[in-house]
Short mmCIF file of C-alpha atoms in Angstrom, two decimals:
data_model
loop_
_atom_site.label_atom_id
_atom_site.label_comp_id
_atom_site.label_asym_id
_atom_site.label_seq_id
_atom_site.Cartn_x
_atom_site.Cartn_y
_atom_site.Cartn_z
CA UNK A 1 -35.28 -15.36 -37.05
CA UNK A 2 -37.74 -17.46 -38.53
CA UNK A 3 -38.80 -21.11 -38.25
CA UNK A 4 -41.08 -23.65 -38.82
CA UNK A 5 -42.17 -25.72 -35.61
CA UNK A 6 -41.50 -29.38 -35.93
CA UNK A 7 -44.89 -31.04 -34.66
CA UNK A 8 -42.83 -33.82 -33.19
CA UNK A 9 -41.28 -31.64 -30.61
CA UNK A 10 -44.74 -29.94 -30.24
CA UNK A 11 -45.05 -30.23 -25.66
CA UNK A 12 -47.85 -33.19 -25.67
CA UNK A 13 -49.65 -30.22 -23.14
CA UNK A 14 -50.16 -27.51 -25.71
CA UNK A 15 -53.74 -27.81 -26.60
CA UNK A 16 -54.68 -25.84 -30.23
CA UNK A 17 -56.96 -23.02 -29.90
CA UNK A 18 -58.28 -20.13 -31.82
CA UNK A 19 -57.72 -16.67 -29.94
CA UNK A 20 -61.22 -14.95 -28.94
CA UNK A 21 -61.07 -12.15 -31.37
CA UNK A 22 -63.72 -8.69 -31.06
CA UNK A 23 -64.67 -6.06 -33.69
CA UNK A 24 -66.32 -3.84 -31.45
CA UNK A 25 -65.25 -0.22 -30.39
CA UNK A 26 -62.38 -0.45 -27.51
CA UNK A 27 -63.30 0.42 -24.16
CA UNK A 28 -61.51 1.34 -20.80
CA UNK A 29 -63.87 -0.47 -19.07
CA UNK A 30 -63.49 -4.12 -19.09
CA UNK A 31 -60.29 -3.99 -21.47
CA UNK A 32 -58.90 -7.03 -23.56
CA UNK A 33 -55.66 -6.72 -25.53
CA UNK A 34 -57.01 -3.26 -28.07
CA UNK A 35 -55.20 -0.46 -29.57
CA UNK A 36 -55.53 3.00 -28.44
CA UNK A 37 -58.27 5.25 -29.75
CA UNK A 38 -59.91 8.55 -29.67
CA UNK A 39 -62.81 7.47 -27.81
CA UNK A 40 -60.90 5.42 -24.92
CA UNK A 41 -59.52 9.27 -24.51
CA UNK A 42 -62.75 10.77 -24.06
CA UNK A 43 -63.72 8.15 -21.34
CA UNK A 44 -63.94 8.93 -17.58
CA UNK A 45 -61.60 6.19 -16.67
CA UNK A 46 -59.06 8.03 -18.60
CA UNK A 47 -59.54 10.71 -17.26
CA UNK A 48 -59.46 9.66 -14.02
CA UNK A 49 -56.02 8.17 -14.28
CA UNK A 50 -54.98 11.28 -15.90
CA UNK A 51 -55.39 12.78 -12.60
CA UNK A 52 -54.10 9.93 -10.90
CA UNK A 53 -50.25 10.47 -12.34
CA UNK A 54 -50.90 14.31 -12.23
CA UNK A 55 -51.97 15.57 -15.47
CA UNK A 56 -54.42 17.93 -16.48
CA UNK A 57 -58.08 16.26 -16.54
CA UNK A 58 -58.83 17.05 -19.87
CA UNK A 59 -58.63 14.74 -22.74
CA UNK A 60 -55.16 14.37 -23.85
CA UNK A 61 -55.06 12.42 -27.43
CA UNK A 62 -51.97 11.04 -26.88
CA UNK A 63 -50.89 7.30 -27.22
CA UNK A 64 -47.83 7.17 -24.65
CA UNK A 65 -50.94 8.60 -21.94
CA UNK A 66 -53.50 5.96 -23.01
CA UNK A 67 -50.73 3.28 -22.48
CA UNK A 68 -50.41 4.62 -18.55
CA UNK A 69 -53.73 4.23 -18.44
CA UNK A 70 -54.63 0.98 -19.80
CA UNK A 71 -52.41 -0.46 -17.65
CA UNK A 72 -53.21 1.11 -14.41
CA UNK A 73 -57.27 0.63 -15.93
CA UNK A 74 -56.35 -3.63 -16.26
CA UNK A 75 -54.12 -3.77 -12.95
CA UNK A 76 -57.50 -1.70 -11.06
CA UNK A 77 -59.81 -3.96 -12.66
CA UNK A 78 -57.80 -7.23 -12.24
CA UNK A 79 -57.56 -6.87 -8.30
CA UNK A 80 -53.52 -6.06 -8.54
CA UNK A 81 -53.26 -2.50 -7.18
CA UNK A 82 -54.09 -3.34 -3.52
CA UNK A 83 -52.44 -4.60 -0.18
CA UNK A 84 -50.13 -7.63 0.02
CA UNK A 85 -49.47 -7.37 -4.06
CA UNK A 86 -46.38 -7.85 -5.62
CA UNK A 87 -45.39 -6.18 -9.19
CA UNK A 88 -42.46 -6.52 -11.47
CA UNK A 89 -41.68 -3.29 -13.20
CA UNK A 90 -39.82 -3.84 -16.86
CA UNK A 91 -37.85 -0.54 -19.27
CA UNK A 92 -39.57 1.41 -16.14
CA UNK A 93 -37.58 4.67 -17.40
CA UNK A 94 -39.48 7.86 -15.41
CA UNK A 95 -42.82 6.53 -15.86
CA UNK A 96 -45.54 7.63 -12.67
CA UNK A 97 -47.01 4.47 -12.86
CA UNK A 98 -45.34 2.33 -10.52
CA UNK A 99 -46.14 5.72 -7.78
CA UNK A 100 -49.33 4.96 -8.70
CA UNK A 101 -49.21 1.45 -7.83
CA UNK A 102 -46.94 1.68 -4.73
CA UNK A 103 -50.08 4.48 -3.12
CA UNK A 104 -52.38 1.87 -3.19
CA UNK A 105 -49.93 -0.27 -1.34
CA UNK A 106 -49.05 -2.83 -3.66
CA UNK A 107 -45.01 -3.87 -3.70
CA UNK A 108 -43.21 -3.22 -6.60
CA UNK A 109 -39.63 -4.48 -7.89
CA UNK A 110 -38.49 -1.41 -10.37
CA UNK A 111 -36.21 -2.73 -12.96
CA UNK A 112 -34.30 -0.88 -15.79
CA UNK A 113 -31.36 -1.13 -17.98
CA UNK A 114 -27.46 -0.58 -16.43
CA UNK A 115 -26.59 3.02 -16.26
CA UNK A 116 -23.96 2.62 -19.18
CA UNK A 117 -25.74 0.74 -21.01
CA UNK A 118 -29.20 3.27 -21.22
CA UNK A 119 -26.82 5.60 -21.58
CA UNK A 120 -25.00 3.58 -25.04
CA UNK A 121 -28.59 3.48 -26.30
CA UNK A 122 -29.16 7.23 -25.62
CA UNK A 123 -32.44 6.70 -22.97
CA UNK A 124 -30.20 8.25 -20.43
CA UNK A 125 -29.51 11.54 -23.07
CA UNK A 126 -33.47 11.75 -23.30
CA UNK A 127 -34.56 12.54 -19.90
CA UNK A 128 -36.05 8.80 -20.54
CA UNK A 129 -33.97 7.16 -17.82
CA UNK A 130 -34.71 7.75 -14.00
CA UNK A 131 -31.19 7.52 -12.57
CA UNK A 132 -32.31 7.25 -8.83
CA UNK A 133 -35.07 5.69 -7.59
CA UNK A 134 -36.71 8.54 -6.15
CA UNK A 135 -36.77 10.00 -9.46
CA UNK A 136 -39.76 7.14 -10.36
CA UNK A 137 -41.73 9.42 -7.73
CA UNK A 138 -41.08 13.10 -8.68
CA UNK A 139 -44.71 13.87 -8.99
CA UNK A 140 -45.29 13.12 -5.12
CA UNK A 141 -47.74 10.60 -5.95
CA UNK A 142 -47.09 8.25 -3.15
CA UNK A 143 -46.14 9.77 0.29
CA UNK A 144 -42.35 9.47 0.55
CA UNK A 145 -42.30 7.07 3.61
CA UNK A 146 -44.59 4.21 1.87
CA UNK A 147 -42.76 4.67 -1.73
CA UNK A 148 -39.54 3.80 0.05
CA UNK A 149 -41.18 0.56 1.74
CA UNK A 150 -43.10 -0.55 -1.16
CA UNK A 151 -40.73 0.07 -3.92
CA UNK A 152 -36.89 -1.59 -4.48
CA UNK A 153 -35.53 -1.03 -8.07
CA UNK A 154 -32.71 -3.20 -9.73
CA UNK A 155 -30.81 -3.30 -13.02
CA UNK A 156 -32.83 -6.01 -14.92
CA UNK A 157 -31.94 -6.63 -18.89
CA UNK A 158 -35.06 -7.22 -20.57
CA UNK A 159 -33.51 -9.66 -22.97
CA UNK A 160 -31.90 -11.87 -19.85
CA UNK A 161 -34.45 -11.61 -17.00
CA UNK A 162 -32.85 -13.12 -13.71
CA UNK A 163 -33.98 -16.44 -12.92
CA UNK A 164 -34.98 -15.25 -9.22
CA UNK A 165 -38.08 -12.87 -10.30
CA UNK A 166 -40.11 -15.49 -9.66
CA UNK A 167 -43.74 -15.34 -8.03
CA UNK A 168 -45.20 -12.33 -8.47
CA UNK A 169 -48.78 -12.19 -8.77
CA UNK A 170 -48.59 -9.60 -12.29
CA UNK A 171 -45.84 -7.51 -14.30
CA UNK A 172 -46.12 -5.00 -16.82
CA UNK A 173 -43.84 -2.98 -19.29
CA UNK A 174 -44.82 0.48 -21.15
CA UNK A 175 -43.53 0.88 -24.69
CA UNK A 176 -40.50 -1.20 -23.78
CA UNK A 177 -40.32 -4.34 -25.44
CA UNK A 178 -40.45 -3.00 -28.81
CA UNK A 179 -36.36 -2.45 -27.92
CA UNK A 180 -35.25 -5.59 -27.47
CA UNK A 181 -33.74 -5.67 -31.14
CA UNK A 182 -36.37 -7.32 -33.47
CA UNK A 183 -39.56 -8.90 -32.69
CA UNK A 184 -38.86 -12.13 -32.24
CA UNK A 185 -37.15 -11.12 -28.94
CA UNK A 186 -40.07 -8.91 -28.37
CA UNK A 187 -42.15 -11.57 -28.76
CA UNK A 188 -39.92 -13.88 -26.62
CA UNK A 189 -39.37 -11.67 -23.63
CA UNK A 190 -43.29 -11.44 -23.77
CA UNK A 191 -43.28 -15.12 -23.02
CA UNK A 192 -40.41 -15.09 -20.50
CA UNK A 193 -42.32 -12.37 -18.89
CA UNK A 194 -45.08 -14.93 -17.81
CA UNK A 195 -42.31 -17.52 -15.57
CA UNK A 196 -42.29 -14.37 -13.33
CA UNK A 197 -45.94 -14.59 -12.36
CA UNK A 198 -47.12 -17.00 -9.95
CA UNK A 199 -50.13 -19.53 -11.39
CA UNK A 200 -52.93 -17.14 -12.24
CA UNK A 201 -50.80 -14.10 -12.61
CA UNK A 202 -51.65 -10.93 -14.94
CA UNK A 203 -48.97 -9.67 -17.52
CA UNK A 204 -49.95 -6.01 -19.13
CA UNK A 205 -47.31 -4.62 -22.28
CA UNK A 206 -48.14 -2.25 -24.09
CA UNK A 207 -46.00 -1.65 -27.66
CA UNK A 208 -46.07 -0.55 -31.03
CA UNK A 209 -48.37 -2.00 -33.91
CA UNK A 210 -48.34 -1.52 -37.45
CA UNK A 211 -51.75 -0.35 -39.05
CA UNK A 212 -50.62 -0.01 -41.87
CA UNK A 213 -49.43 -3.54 -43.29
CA UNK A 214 -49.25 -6.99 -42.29
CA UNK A 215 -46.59 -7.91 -44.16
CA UNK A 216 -43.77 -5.20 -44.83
CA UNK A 217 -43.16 -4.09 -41.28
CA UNK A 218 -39.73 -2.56 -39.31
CA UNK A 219 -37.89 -5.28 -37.78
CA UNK A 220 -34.36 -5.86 -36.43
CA UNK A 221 -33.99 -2.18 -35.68
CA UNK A 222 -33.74 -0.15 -32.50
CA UNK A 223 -37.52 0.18 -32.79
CA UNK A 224 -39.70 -2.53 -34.31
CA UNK A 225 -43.40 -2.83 -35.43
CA UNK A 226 -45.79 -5.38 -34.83
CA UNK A 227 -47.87 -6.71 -36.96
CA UNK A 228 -51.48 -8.79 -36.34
CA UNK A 229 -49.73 -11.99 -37.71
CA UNK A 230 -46.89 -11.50 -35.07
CA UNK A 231 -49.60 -11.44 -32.31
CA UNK A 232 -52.12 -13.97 -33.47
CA UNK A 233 -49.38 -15.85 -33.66
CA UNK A 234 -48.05 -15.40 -29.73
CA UNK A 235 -51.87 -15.98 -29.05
CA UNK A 236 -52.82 -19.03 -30.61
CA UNK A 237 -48.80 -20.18 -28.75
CA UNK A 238 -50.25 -18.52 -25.16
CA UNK A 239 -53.57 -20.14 -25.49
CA UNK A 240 -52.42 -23.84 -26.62
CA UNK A 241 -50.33 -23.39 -23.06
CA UNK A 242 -53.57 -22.95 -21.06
CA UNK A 243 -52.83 -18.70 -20.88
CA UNK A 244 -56.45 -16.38 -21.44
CA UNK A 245 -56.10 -13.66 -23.80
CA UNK A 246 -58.73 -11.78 -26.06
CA UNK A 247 -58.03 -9.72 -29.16
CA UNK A 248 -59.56 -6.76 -30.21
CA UNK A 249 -57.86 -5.41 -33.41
CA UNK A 250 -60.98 -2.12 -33.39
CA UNK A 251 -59.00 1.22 -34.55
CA UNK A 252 -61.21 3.58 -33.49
CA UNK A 253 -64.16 5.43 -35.55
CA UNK A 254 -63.46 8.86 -34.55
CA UNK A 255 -61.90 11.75 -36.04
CA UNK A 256 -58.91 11.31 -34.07
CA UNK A 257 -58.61 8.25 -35.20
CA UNK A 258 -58.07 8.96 -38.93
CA UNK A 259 -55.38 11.28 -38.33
CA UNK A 260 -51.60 10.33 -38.66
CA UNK A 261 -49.59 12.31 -37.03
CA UNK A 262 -45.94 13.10 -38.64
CA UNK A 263 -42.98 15.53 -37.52
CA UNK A 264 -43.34 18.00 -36.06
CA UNK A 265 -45.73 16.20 -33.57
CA UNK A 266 -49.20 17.67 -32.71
CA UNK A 267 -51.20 17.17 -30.19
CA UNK A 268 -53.14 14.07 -31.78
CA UNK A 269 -51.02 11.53 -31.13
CA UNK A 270 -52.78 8.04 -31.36
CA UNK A 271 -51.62 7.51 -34.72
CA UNK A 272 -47.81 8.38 -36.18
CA UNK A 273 -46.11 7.62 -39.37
CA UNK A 274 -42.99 6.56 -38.99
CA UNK A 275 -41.10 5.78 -42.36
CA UNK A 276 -43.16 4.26 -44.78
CA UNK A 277 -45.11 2.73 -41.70
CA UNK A 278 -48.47 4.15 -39.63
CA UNK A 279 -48.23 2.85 -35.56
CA UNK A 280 -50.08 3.14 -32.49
CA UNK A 281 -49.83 1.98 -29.60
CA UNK A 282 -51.53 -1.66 -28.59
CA UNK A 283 -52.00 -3.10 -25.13
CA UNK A 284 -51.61 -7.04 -24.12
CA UNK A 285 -54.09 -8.45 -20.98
CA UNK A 286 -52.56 -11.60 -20.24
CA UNK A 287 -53.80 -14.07 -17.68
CA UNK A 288 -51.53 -17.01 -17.09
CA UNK A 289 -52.67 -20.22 -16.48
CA UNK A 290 -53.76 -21.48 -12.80
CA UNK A 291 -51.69 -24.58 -13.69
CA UNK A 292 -48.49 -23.40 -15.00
CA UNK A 293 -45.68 -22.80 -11.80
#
């Protein structure tokens, strides 16, 4: 739902700033908030996590792998995948990534829908649904013994998060919040998702962004698309709160790049049409403010 902020109930704290936004080709190294493209793929640090969650080392052109590893590329890089860490988990489903972070010994709180209810919105159907939490380590990424200690999962719903996840020092969701029923609660869990971070905290989502228009987009539907006025919007709210972002709206200049991929799926994957609609996948790097408890 839609609304126009009344400037007299405008917080006397927020501060109005522009959001920092690049044109230049999106990197792995030293990512901002960017989309996923052809030559991220090619890079070594994809690669490398490639390895990492036990895929073949080759390039793989496929969005749902660059969004593992742009997140496990800004936790690395952030200083959040290490001893005496703490990570909140959202829509965790059977991704490898929270073995990932659990080997390098940070401590992780899984969270996921209710049984019954991932099964009502047919994740469970999908094989998209871990139903134990061993399942979350199938790979044998992490030795058994420290996934146990470093990992606890609980039933968390995205929409509602439990006023106890408090503290932790960053939290991330793959391809997740896109869900939630429209964007507007997309956007708003994005927000909620920073009053689990303790002051200088690091929030990484990816989701789903329309290329195609800013305007005519899919919204109040089991899967939504955003568009670049939905997150200039949540920036220019983030930064008048004191939160860093930087935007980098770059699609890519390769090959791969130009290619929209429709049923049945190839193997280039960064781009997809879905209805009238072209997606990919974009990331989020959020760095709460220092000040904010």
């Amino acid at each position: 739902m839609r609304g126009i902020m009344n400037e007299q109930k405008t917080p006397t704290t927020t501060i109005k700033r522009q959001p920092i936004i690049i044109n230049k080709e999106p990197s792995l190294t030293n990512p901002v908030s960017q989309m996923a493209t052809e030559d991220q793929c090619r890079s070594d640090a994809f690669v490398y996590w490639c390895k990492e969650i036990r895929l073949p080392h080759e390039p793989i052109f496929h969005r749902k792998l660059w969004e593992y590893a742009y997140i496990l590329q800004c936790l690395s890089e952030t200083g959040m995948m290490s001893p005496g860490k703490r990570g909140l988990a959202f829509g965790v489903g059977k991704e490898p990534l929270v073995a990932v972070m659990a080997a390098r010994g940070s401590e992780i709180v899984a969270t996921d829908l209710d049984p019954d209810e991932a099964t009502k919105q047919g994740w469970a159907g999908t094989g998209q649904y871990a139903p134990t939490l061993e399942a979350l380590n199938d790979r044998g990424i992490c030795p058994t013994e420290r996934f146990n200690a470093k990992v606890s999962y609980r039933v968390v719903d995205m929409n509602s998060i439990d006023a106890d996840l408090v503290g932790f020092d960053f939290v991330y969701s793959s391809c997740a919040l896109e869900h939630l029923g429209s964007i507007a609660m997309g956007l708003r869990f994005i927000k909620n998702s920073l009053n689990c971070l303790r002051p200088g905290g690091i929030a990484v989502h990816t989701t789903e962004f329309n290329v195609f228009s800013n305007d005519a987009t899919i919204d109040n539907q089991q899967t939504v698309l955003f568009r670049r006025q939905d997150i200039d919007g949540l920036a220019k709210e983030l930064l008048g709160q004191g939160h860093s972002l930087v935007l980098n709206y770059n699609t890519g200049s390769g090959t791969f790049d130009r290619h929209i991929d429709v049923p049945p799926w190839t193997g280039i994957h960064l781009k997809l049409q879905l209805e009238q609609y072209v997606t990919t996948s974009l990331g989020l790097l959020i760095k709460k403010s220092s000040k904010i408890k």
